[in-house]
Amino acid sequence: MPDVLSFPAIFGLCYIAFAALALTVERHWRDLVDSRRPPPRRTVLRLRCAAALSLTAALSAAVHRDGAGFGILLWVLALTAGALAVSATVTWRCRPARGRTR
Amino acid sequence: MTAGKRKLISPALRAAMLWPHTWAGVTLGGLLMLVFFMGSLAVFASEIDRWMMPDTRIGAVETPEAAISLDRTVVPLVERLAAGRVVRDWFVQLPDERRPVMALRVRTESGTAGGMATADGALLPPVGTLGASSFFYPLHYSLHLRAGFVGYWIVSFASVAMLAGLISGVIIHARIFKDFFTFRNWGQLRRSLLDLHNLTGVLVLPFHLMITFTGIVIILPIVLPAGVQALYGGDIQRFYDDALGNYSRPRAGIPAAAAPLDPMVAEARRLWGSGEAAVIFVYNAGDAASVVRINRDTGDRISLDVQPVFFDGVTGALLKYQPPGPMVAAHRVMSGLHFAAFEHWPLRWLYFLFGLTGCVLIGTGMLHWMEKRRVVHGRPGVGWRSVAALTCGTTTGLLIATLAMMAANRLLPSGVPSRELVEVGVFFLTWIASAVHAALRTRLDPPWSSQCAAVALLAAACVLLNWITTGEHPVRAAAAGDWAVVGVDAVLALTAAGAWSVSRRLARRMRPEASTLSRLTDHA
């Protein structure tokens, strides 16, 4: 992978991982997917597996890019960045829905 | 949440945690805001320095290509700076990727002299500013109160309170997993504020814990002096000499010719194996007991271990090169984590942004306290009004002061006597003025709208003044590859746009809006 693309890739993998985890949170599942039912157990399990896989992939990409020290630091900070981006997305996706129901 | 967890954090524990969390936030929030904001600016201190010192920008000087010869280029500069006086000690910081010029400092028998010089040995006119690295950055860790380390003590006390606040905040937060990722920016203002407070507190927790903890660790020998007191009789310099592998010896009083420096740099590079020399110190210059110290550039690693190599200044023989012990090595790594002195642009931006989320965390905490009090107590009293004014003075007021200093930097002519102190005066007077304005105008709300408008106007003025006084607008800077100026100008422009839209929205609603305030702080 070219070096220029690896940072967006690490960030993107963290974003995907936290997006999957956000869907396992009952409130966000009801807001975004199905307002009548909580997420099925098997879906939650699959989402969590996908999240773990993405996070591992992000860690290996980060370590591959920058070596162990910088890679782990970059990964930890990219985790936070990904999680913040996911919560911004959740806010943005939920706001019109709430607006209509009120 | 499991049943075990529910038992672990009982309502009583939560209540016990809440009051120190609240008190620490309300009393020390303003100070912590200053520390976090100036710390975030310090990440880009070198870039802000270039912006504030136009003579040292990429576009103004040639970027050095070959390695600089100390004997041919630097030593003549030292003699010129000394201007005939006897040189005692001097040091030079060689140019690096973020600073295309070298910085010299010479201590003579009668006072010190300093200056910047290009790589080919031309002395630049005095910069006339402390810049970010000598003003914003020391404000971050010492509040410029150096006497008796008072400022260090205050900042580390606030940092311990921050650490306590972070951990107690996690304990207080009742639905940490159910509310993960939740930010409702609609509906009740109080709920939005708390959402944002929780969100930044939880999601950025690893960074905040790391940065606060390592910040305390750096100045540990100062704030926990018992060991230094017992073993070194309180002489912290001697402790650092031992711990960091330093070497010093007194002046002999016998004049002696200096050995050439370039072979010493070559030898130091051979000892390091890889890496470049960053700083060269010469102690007791021209004396028989002369010592040369060469520090390694730490841009390629996290650790701040500069691996100093010491040479005899007369014979050129190696005096000391001692790898640090395990404790010191760990301390250097933690310091490096905090300093972020490494060459890594994504990490540098993440440090900057997460430092600003620290400001959001503290600011939303204070705003939430204000909103809650308003609901509980109705008419605001003196206590509420002081906290409100403090919050305003340390958010928008601090921004106004910083921007006013940057505008003054571009406006003041270079001939003004003690120009750098005039700039500092502008910073503090503007800050005091905006705090007084906040205190006087706070009735039902602090004057958010007018202060945001001031931020917007000042930030826009900074970009324009930079263009007018240096002729370097962002497009030209980008074409010249001067990314420091492009970056500073871009962040200033974003601040101006964000603050202006916030100010307009507030003026329309006449009520402070949490989400917009946080956006403003984000852009700062």
XYZ file of C-alpha atoms in Angstrom, chain B residues 4-522:
519
model
C -21.465 -6.773 39.256
C -20.671 -3.430 37.737
C -23.820 -1.933 39.155
C -22.740 -2.970 42.608
C -19.218 -1.714 42.042
C -20.392 1.825 41.437
C -23.011 2.516 44.046
C -25.099 5.692 44.081
C -23.243 6.728 47.246
C -19.866 6.459 45.511
C -21.244 8.397 42.582
C -22.491 11.180 44.836
C -19.161 11.254 46.676
C -17.363 11.614 43.345
C -19.660 14.311 42.055
C -18.822 17.111 44.420
C -15.005 17.070 43.983
C -15.572 16.752 40.226
C -17.820 19.810 40.262
C -15.636 21.862 42.581
C -12.413 21.074 40.749
C -14.061 21.955 37.453
C -15.593 25.217 38.596
C -12.523 26.499 40.438
C -9.696 25.233 38.216
C -11.551 25.019 34.884
C -10.306 28.399 33.714
C -6.674 27.565 34.477
C -6.972 24.154 32.833
C -8.512 25.777 29.785
C -5.432 28.005 29.504
C -3.104 25.019 29.939
C -4.895 22.900 27.324
C -5.269 25.725 24.820
C -1.648 26.865 25.050
C -0.520 23.240 24.989
C -2.451 22.698 21.754
C -0.810 25.783 20.232
C 2.581 24.516 21.427
C 2.196 21.464 19.165
C 2.572 23.871 16.253
C 4.895 26.304 18.049
C 7.468 26.097 15.274
C 4.867 26.877 12.599
C 3.411 29.798 14.582
C 6.988 31.025 15.113
C 7.525 31.086 11.347
C 4.296 33.061 10.946
C 5.337 35.537 13.655
C 8.954 35.820 12.397
C 8.607 36.447 8.635
C 12.398 36.675 8.122
C 12.770 33.030 9.061
C 10.112 31.621 6.709
C 10.763 29.115 3.949
C 10.010 31.769 1.340
C 12.441 34.257 2.913
C 15.535 32.077 3.270
C 17.146 29.307 1.265
C 16.479 25.856 2.663
C 19.801 24.341 3.715
C 20.946 21.565 1.398
C 24.279 20.363 2.691
C 25.300 19.851 6.307
C 26.461 23.053 7.964
C 30.109 23.379 8.904
C 30.353 24.521 12.498
C 33.944 25.699 12.195
C 33.470 27.679 8.994
C 29.912 28.995 9.482
C 28.859 28.939 13.131
C 32.029 29.965 14.983
C 32.383 33.255 13.009
C 28.711 33.974 13.801
C 29.370 33.467 17.504
C 32.245 35.936 17.314
C 30.057 38.469 15.547
C 27.308 38.105 18.142
C 29.856 38.510 20.966
C 31.045 41.770 19.324
C 34.517 41.775 20.882
C 33.482 40.656 24.353
C 34.933 37.464 25.861
C 32.633 34.496 25.146
C 31.815 32.263 28.105
C 29.354 29.707 26.693
C 27.301 29.424 23.540
C 24.966 27.056 21.803
C 23.473 26.685 18.356
C 20.284 24.926 17.260
C 20.914 23.704 13.745
C 18.209 24.175 11.079
C 15.616 21.431 10.794
C 12.607 20.642 8.652
C 10.366 23.051 10.554
C 12.922 25.849 11.065
C 15.062 26.644 8.005
C 17.384 28.885 10.047
C 19.702 28.263 12.967
C 19.252 29.876 16.363
C 22.260 30.964 18.397
C 22.665 32.119 21.939
C 25.954 33.488 23.310
C 26.776 34.253 26.945
C 29.624 36.706 27.285
C 31.378 38.273 30.264
C 28.817 41.089 30.127
C 25.365 39.794 29.281
C 23.929 37.507 26.631
C 23.227 37.916 22.937
C 21.110 35.798 20.632
C 20.082 35.705 17.046
C 18.939 33.710 14.060
C 21.142 33.054 11.053
C 20.677 31.435 7.678
C 22.406 28.202 6.830
C 25.059 30.008 4.786
C 26.031 32.171 7.737
C 24.163 35.451 7.271
C 22.892 36.928 10.534
C 19.195 37.899 10.335
C 17.846 41.110 11.896
C 16.391 40.654 15.418
C 13.009 38.886 15.242
C 11.490 41.248 17.804
C 9.058 38.684 19.173
C 9.014 35.868 21.685
C 6.815 33.922 19.302
C 4.971 30.756 20.206
C 8.003 28.820 21.415
C 9.047 31.419 23.989
C 5.661 32.824 24.983
C 2.679 30.514 24.348
C 4.636 27.375 25.156
C 6.102 28.485 28.535
C 2.664 29.825 29.421
C 1.457 26.231 29.014
C 3.721 24.699 31.663
C 4.973 27.534 33.897
C 2.507 30.411 33.439
C 5.733 32.473 33.111
C 6.077 32.287 36.896
C 9.558 30.818 37.076
C 10.725 32.149 40.434
C 10.800 29.206 42.845
C 8.983 27.091 40.241
C 5.684 28.644 41.435
C 4.062 28.318 38.007
C 5.131 24.670 37.695
C 3.537 23.952 41.059
C 0.266 25.632 40.112
C 0.083 23.840 36.756
C 0.913 20.453 38.225
C -1.673 20.951 40.969
C -4.254 21.713 38.284
C -3.084 18.671 36.318
C -3.590 16.377 39.280
C -7.078 17.879 39.631
C -7.613 17.179 35.908
C -6.573 13.558 36.375
C -8.940 13.259 39.343
C -11.666 14.934 37.293
C -11.209 12.521 34.383
C -11.400 9.427 36.570
C -14.213 10.682 38.804
C -16.059 11.691 35.634
C -15.978 8.100 34.378
C -17.327 6.895 37.735
C -20.091 9.495 37.807
C -21.164 8.751 34.239
C -24.072 6.392 34.840
C -24.771 5.085 31.341
C -21.300 5.024 29.892
C -21.952 2.206 27.409
C -25.598 2.953 26.680
C -24.688 6.551 25.829
C -21.527 5.723 23.887
C -21.462 7.820 20.667
C -24.536 9.795 21.794
C -24.611 13.512 21.109
C -28.090 14.995 20.875
C -27.553 18.519 19.595
C -31.297 19.147 19.508
C -33.751 19.787 22.307
C -32.725 20.893 25.757
C -29.469 22.855 25.925
C -28.489 21.299 29.239
C -28.760 17.775 27.827
C -26.732 18.699 24.725
C -24.003 20.157 26.917
C -23.843 17.068 29.088
C -23.811 14.817 26.001
C -20.869 16.710 24.570
C -19.095 16.721 27.934
C -19.530 12.957 28.274
C -18.646 12.293 24.660
C -15.337 14.175 24.743
C -14.627 12.862 28.234
C -15.130 9.211 27.285
C -13.960 9.015 23.670
C -10.839 11.146 24.112
C -10.124 9.660 27.552
C -6.996 7.716 26.455
C -5.396 10.866 25.094
C -6.438 13.043 28.013
C -5.187 10.544 30.596
C -1.924 10.109 28.711
C -1.262 13.809 28.205
C -2.163 14.795 31.779
C -0.193 11.970 33.349
C 2.926 12.456 31.229
C 2.668 16.197 31.837
C 2.970 15.604 35.578
C 5.723 13.012 35.078
C 7.928 15.506 33.212
C 8.160 17.867 36.177
C 8.083 15.130 38.818
C 11.563 15.959 40.220
C 10.341 19.515 40.806
C 7.033 18.725 42.453
C 8.211 15.659 44.387
C 11.604 16.952 45.531
C 12.164 14.524 48.439
C 14.654 12.294 46.589
C 16.609 15.205 45.155
C 16.579 16.827 48.597
C 17.954 13.733 50.331
C 20.596 12.712 47.790
C 21.668 16.011 46.242
C 20.903 18.511 48.979
C 18.187 20.069 46.825
C 20.533 20.849 43.915
C 18.219 19.904 41.053
C 20.838 20.744 38.418
C 23.267 18.184 39.832
C 20.463 15.612 39.895
C 19.691 16.231 36.229
C 23.434 16.042 35.410
C 23.575 12.587 36.940
C 20.256 11.287 35.674
C 20.506 12.495 32.093
C 24.204 11.662 31.668
C 25.329 15.289 31.602
C 28.870 16.449 32.223
C 30.179 19.725 33.607
C 33.376 21.072 35.044
C 34.423 24.504 36.327
C 36.431 27.018 34.355
C 40.193 26.522 34.631
C 41.066 30.159 34.010
C 43.839 29.219 31.573
C 43.179 30.303 27.983
C 43.505 27.565 25.380
C 42.822 27.242 21.673
C 39.642 25.380 20.735
C 39.719 22.136 18.792
C 37.722 21.964 15.531
C 34.067 21.067 16.092
C 33.179 19.280 12.852
C 35.197 16.112 13.659
C 33.368 15.957 17.022
C 30.000 16.012 15.245
C 31.220 13.241 12.941
C 32.320 11.198 15.958
C 28.978 11.778 17.729
C 27.107 10.577 14.655
C 29.285 7.478 14.571
C 28.458 6.793 18.257
C 24.722 7.232 17.670
C 24.754 4.948 14.642
C 22.046 6.982 12.950
C 20.486 10.387 13.337
C 21.628 13.974 13.050
C 23.045 16.530 15.475
C 20.412 19.041 16.599
C 22.026 21.287 19.213
C 25.702 21.976 19.925
C 26.740 23.568 23.218
C 30.193 24.919 24.014
C 30.811 25.537 27.713
C 33.838 27.464 29.027
C 34.721 28.566 25.500
C 38.382 29.487 24.986
C 39.341 27.934 28.308
C 41.505 24.917 29.072
C 38.449 23.270 30.691
C 36.240 23.792 27.643
C 33.471 21.187 27.102
C 31.506 20.572 23.916
C 28.110 18.893 24.122
C 26.296 17.518 21.087
C 22.599 16.585 21.275
C 20.935 14.213 18.865
C 17.816 15.174 16.938
C 14.859 13.184 18.351
C 12.534 13.634 15.388
C 12.662 9.962 14.393
C 11.586 8.438 17.728
C 9.112 8.916 20.556
C 11.685 9.116 23.337
C 13.045 12.546 24.145
C 16.456 11.076 24.932
C 18.865 13.461 23.184
C 21.842 11.103 23.793
C 24.287 13.892 24.668
C 27.925 13.268 23.725
C 30.577 15.298 25.586
C 33.982 16.187 24.183
C 36.973 18.007 25.560
C 36.901 21.358 23.799
C 40.690 21.651 23.615
C 41.864 18.151 22.714
C 38.675 16.942 21.041
C 38.769 13.734 23.124
C 35.536 12.012 24.122
C 34.675 12.819 27.761
C 31.337 11.116 28.378
C 28.666 9.234 26.484
C 26.409 7.374 28.842
C 23.174 5.659 27.867
C 20.396 6.422 30.382
C 19.334 3.892 33.004
C 15.932 2.166 32.748
C 14.059 4.696 34.924
C 15.449 7.662 33.033
C 14.778 5.954 29.705
C 11.142 5.417 30.736
C 10.921 9.037 31.858
C 12.328 10.184 28.505
C 9.755 8.086 26.593
C 6.901 9.548 28.654
C 8.263 13.053 28.138
C 8.493 12.346 24.424
C 4.866 11.183 24.367
C 3.895 14.517 25.885
C 6.181 16.763 23.814
C 5.315 15.243 20.430
C 8.626 16.560 19.113
C 8.733 13.811 16.491
C 8.434 14.266 12.739
C 4.969 12.832 12.229
C 2.332 15.121 10.749
C -0.806 12.970 11.304
C 0.138 12.549 14.964
C 0.868 16.246 15.302
C -2.595 17.181 13.992
C -4.246 14.579 16.206
C -2.414 15.985 19.256
C -3.574 19.488 18.298
C -7.207 18.471 17.773
C -7.413 16.308 20.892
C -5.819 19.079 22.936
C -8.653 21.293 21.754
C -11.210 18.610 22.677
C -9.754 19.013 26.175
C -10.861 22.648 25.952
C -14.300 21.469 24.790
C -14.476 19.027 27.704
C -13.643 21.719 30.266
C -15.784 24.388 28.603
C -18.890 22.216 28.314
C -18.422 21.155 31.925
C -18.463 24.760 33.069
C -21.377 25.662 30.800
C -23.357 22.685 32.073
C -22.765 23.815 35.650
C -24.014 27.292 34.686
C -27.156 25.971 33.004
C -27.944 23.641 35.884
C -27.521 26.391 38.470
C -29.758 28.648 36.421
C -32.519 26.043 36.520
C -32.086 25.293 40.233
C -31.617 28.806 41.560
C -33.479 31.007 39.099
C -32.018 34.497 39.362
C -28.225 34.353 39.008
C -26.273 35.416 42.083
C -22.727 36.711 42.497
C -21.155 33.226 42.512
C -22.883 32.245 39.301
C -21.930 35.499 37.645
C -18.262 35.119 38.601
C -18.116 31.588 37.174
C -19.904 32.792 34.038
C -17.441 35.659 33.610
C -14.512 33.325 34.294
C -15.761 30.888 31.673
C -16.177 33.641 29.120
C -12.817 35.214 29.955
C -10.964 31.917 29.572
C -12.659 30.775 26.359
C -13.401 33.682 24.054
C -11.275 36.060 26.153
C -8.207 33.856 25.789
C -8.800 33.567 22.038
C -9.116 37.339 21.742
C -5.871 37.886 23.681
C -3.964 35.331 21.561
C -5.255 36.777 18.309
C -4.589 40.336 19.486
C -0.982 39.386 20.173
C -0.650 37.884 16.698
C -2.211 40.989 15.135
C 0.134 43.216 17.175
C 3.018 41.097 15.934
C 2.150 42.042 12.357
C 1.261 45.680 13.146
C 4.109 46.909 15.356
C 7.006 48.393 13.366
C 10.325 46.605 13.837
C 11.945 49.704 15.384
C 9.774 49.723 18.513
C 12.025 49.407 21.595
C 11.573 46.088 23.458
C 9.135 45.050 20.774
C 8.705 41.547 22.195
C 7.623 42.934 25.568
C 5.113 45.269 23.927
C 3.532 42.208 22.298
C 3.343 40.431 25.645
C 1.778 43.582 27.101
C -0.832 43.560 24.336
C -1.641 39.935 25.161
C -2.167 40.491 28.872
C -3.942 43.860 28.569
C -6.353 42.482 25.974
C -6.998 39.452 28.121
C -7.687 41.588 31.185
C -9.898 43.891 29.119
C -11.978 41.021 27.732
C -12.309 39.481 31.199
C -13.460 42.825 32.611
C -15.862 43.184 29.683
C -17.194 39.689 30.422
C -17.580 40.506 34.116
C -19.384 43.791 33.497
C -21.700 42.545 30.771
C -22.731 39.278 32.414
C -26.324 39.704 33.507
C -28.355 36.716 32.363
C -25.580 35.458 30.133
C -21.954 36.295 29.434
C -21.436 38.469 26.328
C -20.771 35.460 24.081
C -22.049 37.076 20.929
C -19.936 40.242 21.022
C -16.806 38.355 22.093
C -17.271 35.836 19.278
C -17.583 38.722 16.849
C -14.315 40.138 18.239
C -12.634 36.747 17.742
C -13.868 36.596 14.148
C -12.707 40.122 13.327
C -9.299 39.641 14.930
C -8.674 36.293 13.222
C -9.630 37.718 9.845
C -7.458 40.770 10.557
C -4.481 38.493 11.293
C -4.748 36.807 7.874
C -5.103 40.169 6.115
C -2.285 41.806 8.094
C 0.039 38.934 7.293
C -0.794 39.417 3.612
C -0.278 43.198 3.737
C 2.898 43.276 5.820
C 4.719 40.309 4.273
C 3.005 40.025 0.887
C 2.577 36.314 1.535
C -1.046 35.313 0.990
C -2.023 31.633 1.390
C -1.965 30.927 -2.365
C 1.562 32.297 -2.773
C 2.700 30.508 0.373
C 1.314 27.225 -0.941
C 3.071 27.763 -4.260
C 6.342 28.394 -2.401
C 5.834 25.271 -0.275
C 5.667 27.350 2.916
C 3.162 25.066 4.636
C 3.681 26.653 8.051
C 2.159 29.927 6.853
C -0.567 28.133 4.862
C -1.514 26.128 7.940
C -1.591 29.048 10.378
C -3.536 31.181 7.897
C -6.002 28.360 7.228
C -6.680 27.767 10.924
C -7.064 31.527 11.447
C -9.525 31.732 8.547
C -11.507 28.761 9.908
C -11.588 30.422 13.333
C -12.835 33.639 11.770
C -15.576 31.873 9.792
C -16.647 29.690 12.722
C -16.668 32.502 15.257
C -18.583 34.792 12.896
C -21.352 32.268 12.241
C -21.587 31.511 15.974
C -21.806 35.186 16.756
C -24.582 35.715 14.181
C -26.557 32.732 15.458
C -26.219 33.894 19.053
C -27.285 37.393 18.163
C -30.420 35.981 16.503
C -31.288 33.721 19.414
C -29.860 35.791 22.250
C -29.140 32.537 24.006
C -25.824 30.672 24.211
C -25.895 27.477 22.201
C -23.646 24.697 23.375
C -22.957 23.049 20.085
C -21.929 26.265 18.429
C -19.621 27.214 21.266
C -17.879 23.887 20.991
C -17.513 24.342 17.267
C -15.859 27.645 17.964
C -13.390 26.101 20.365
C -12.727 23.337 17.856
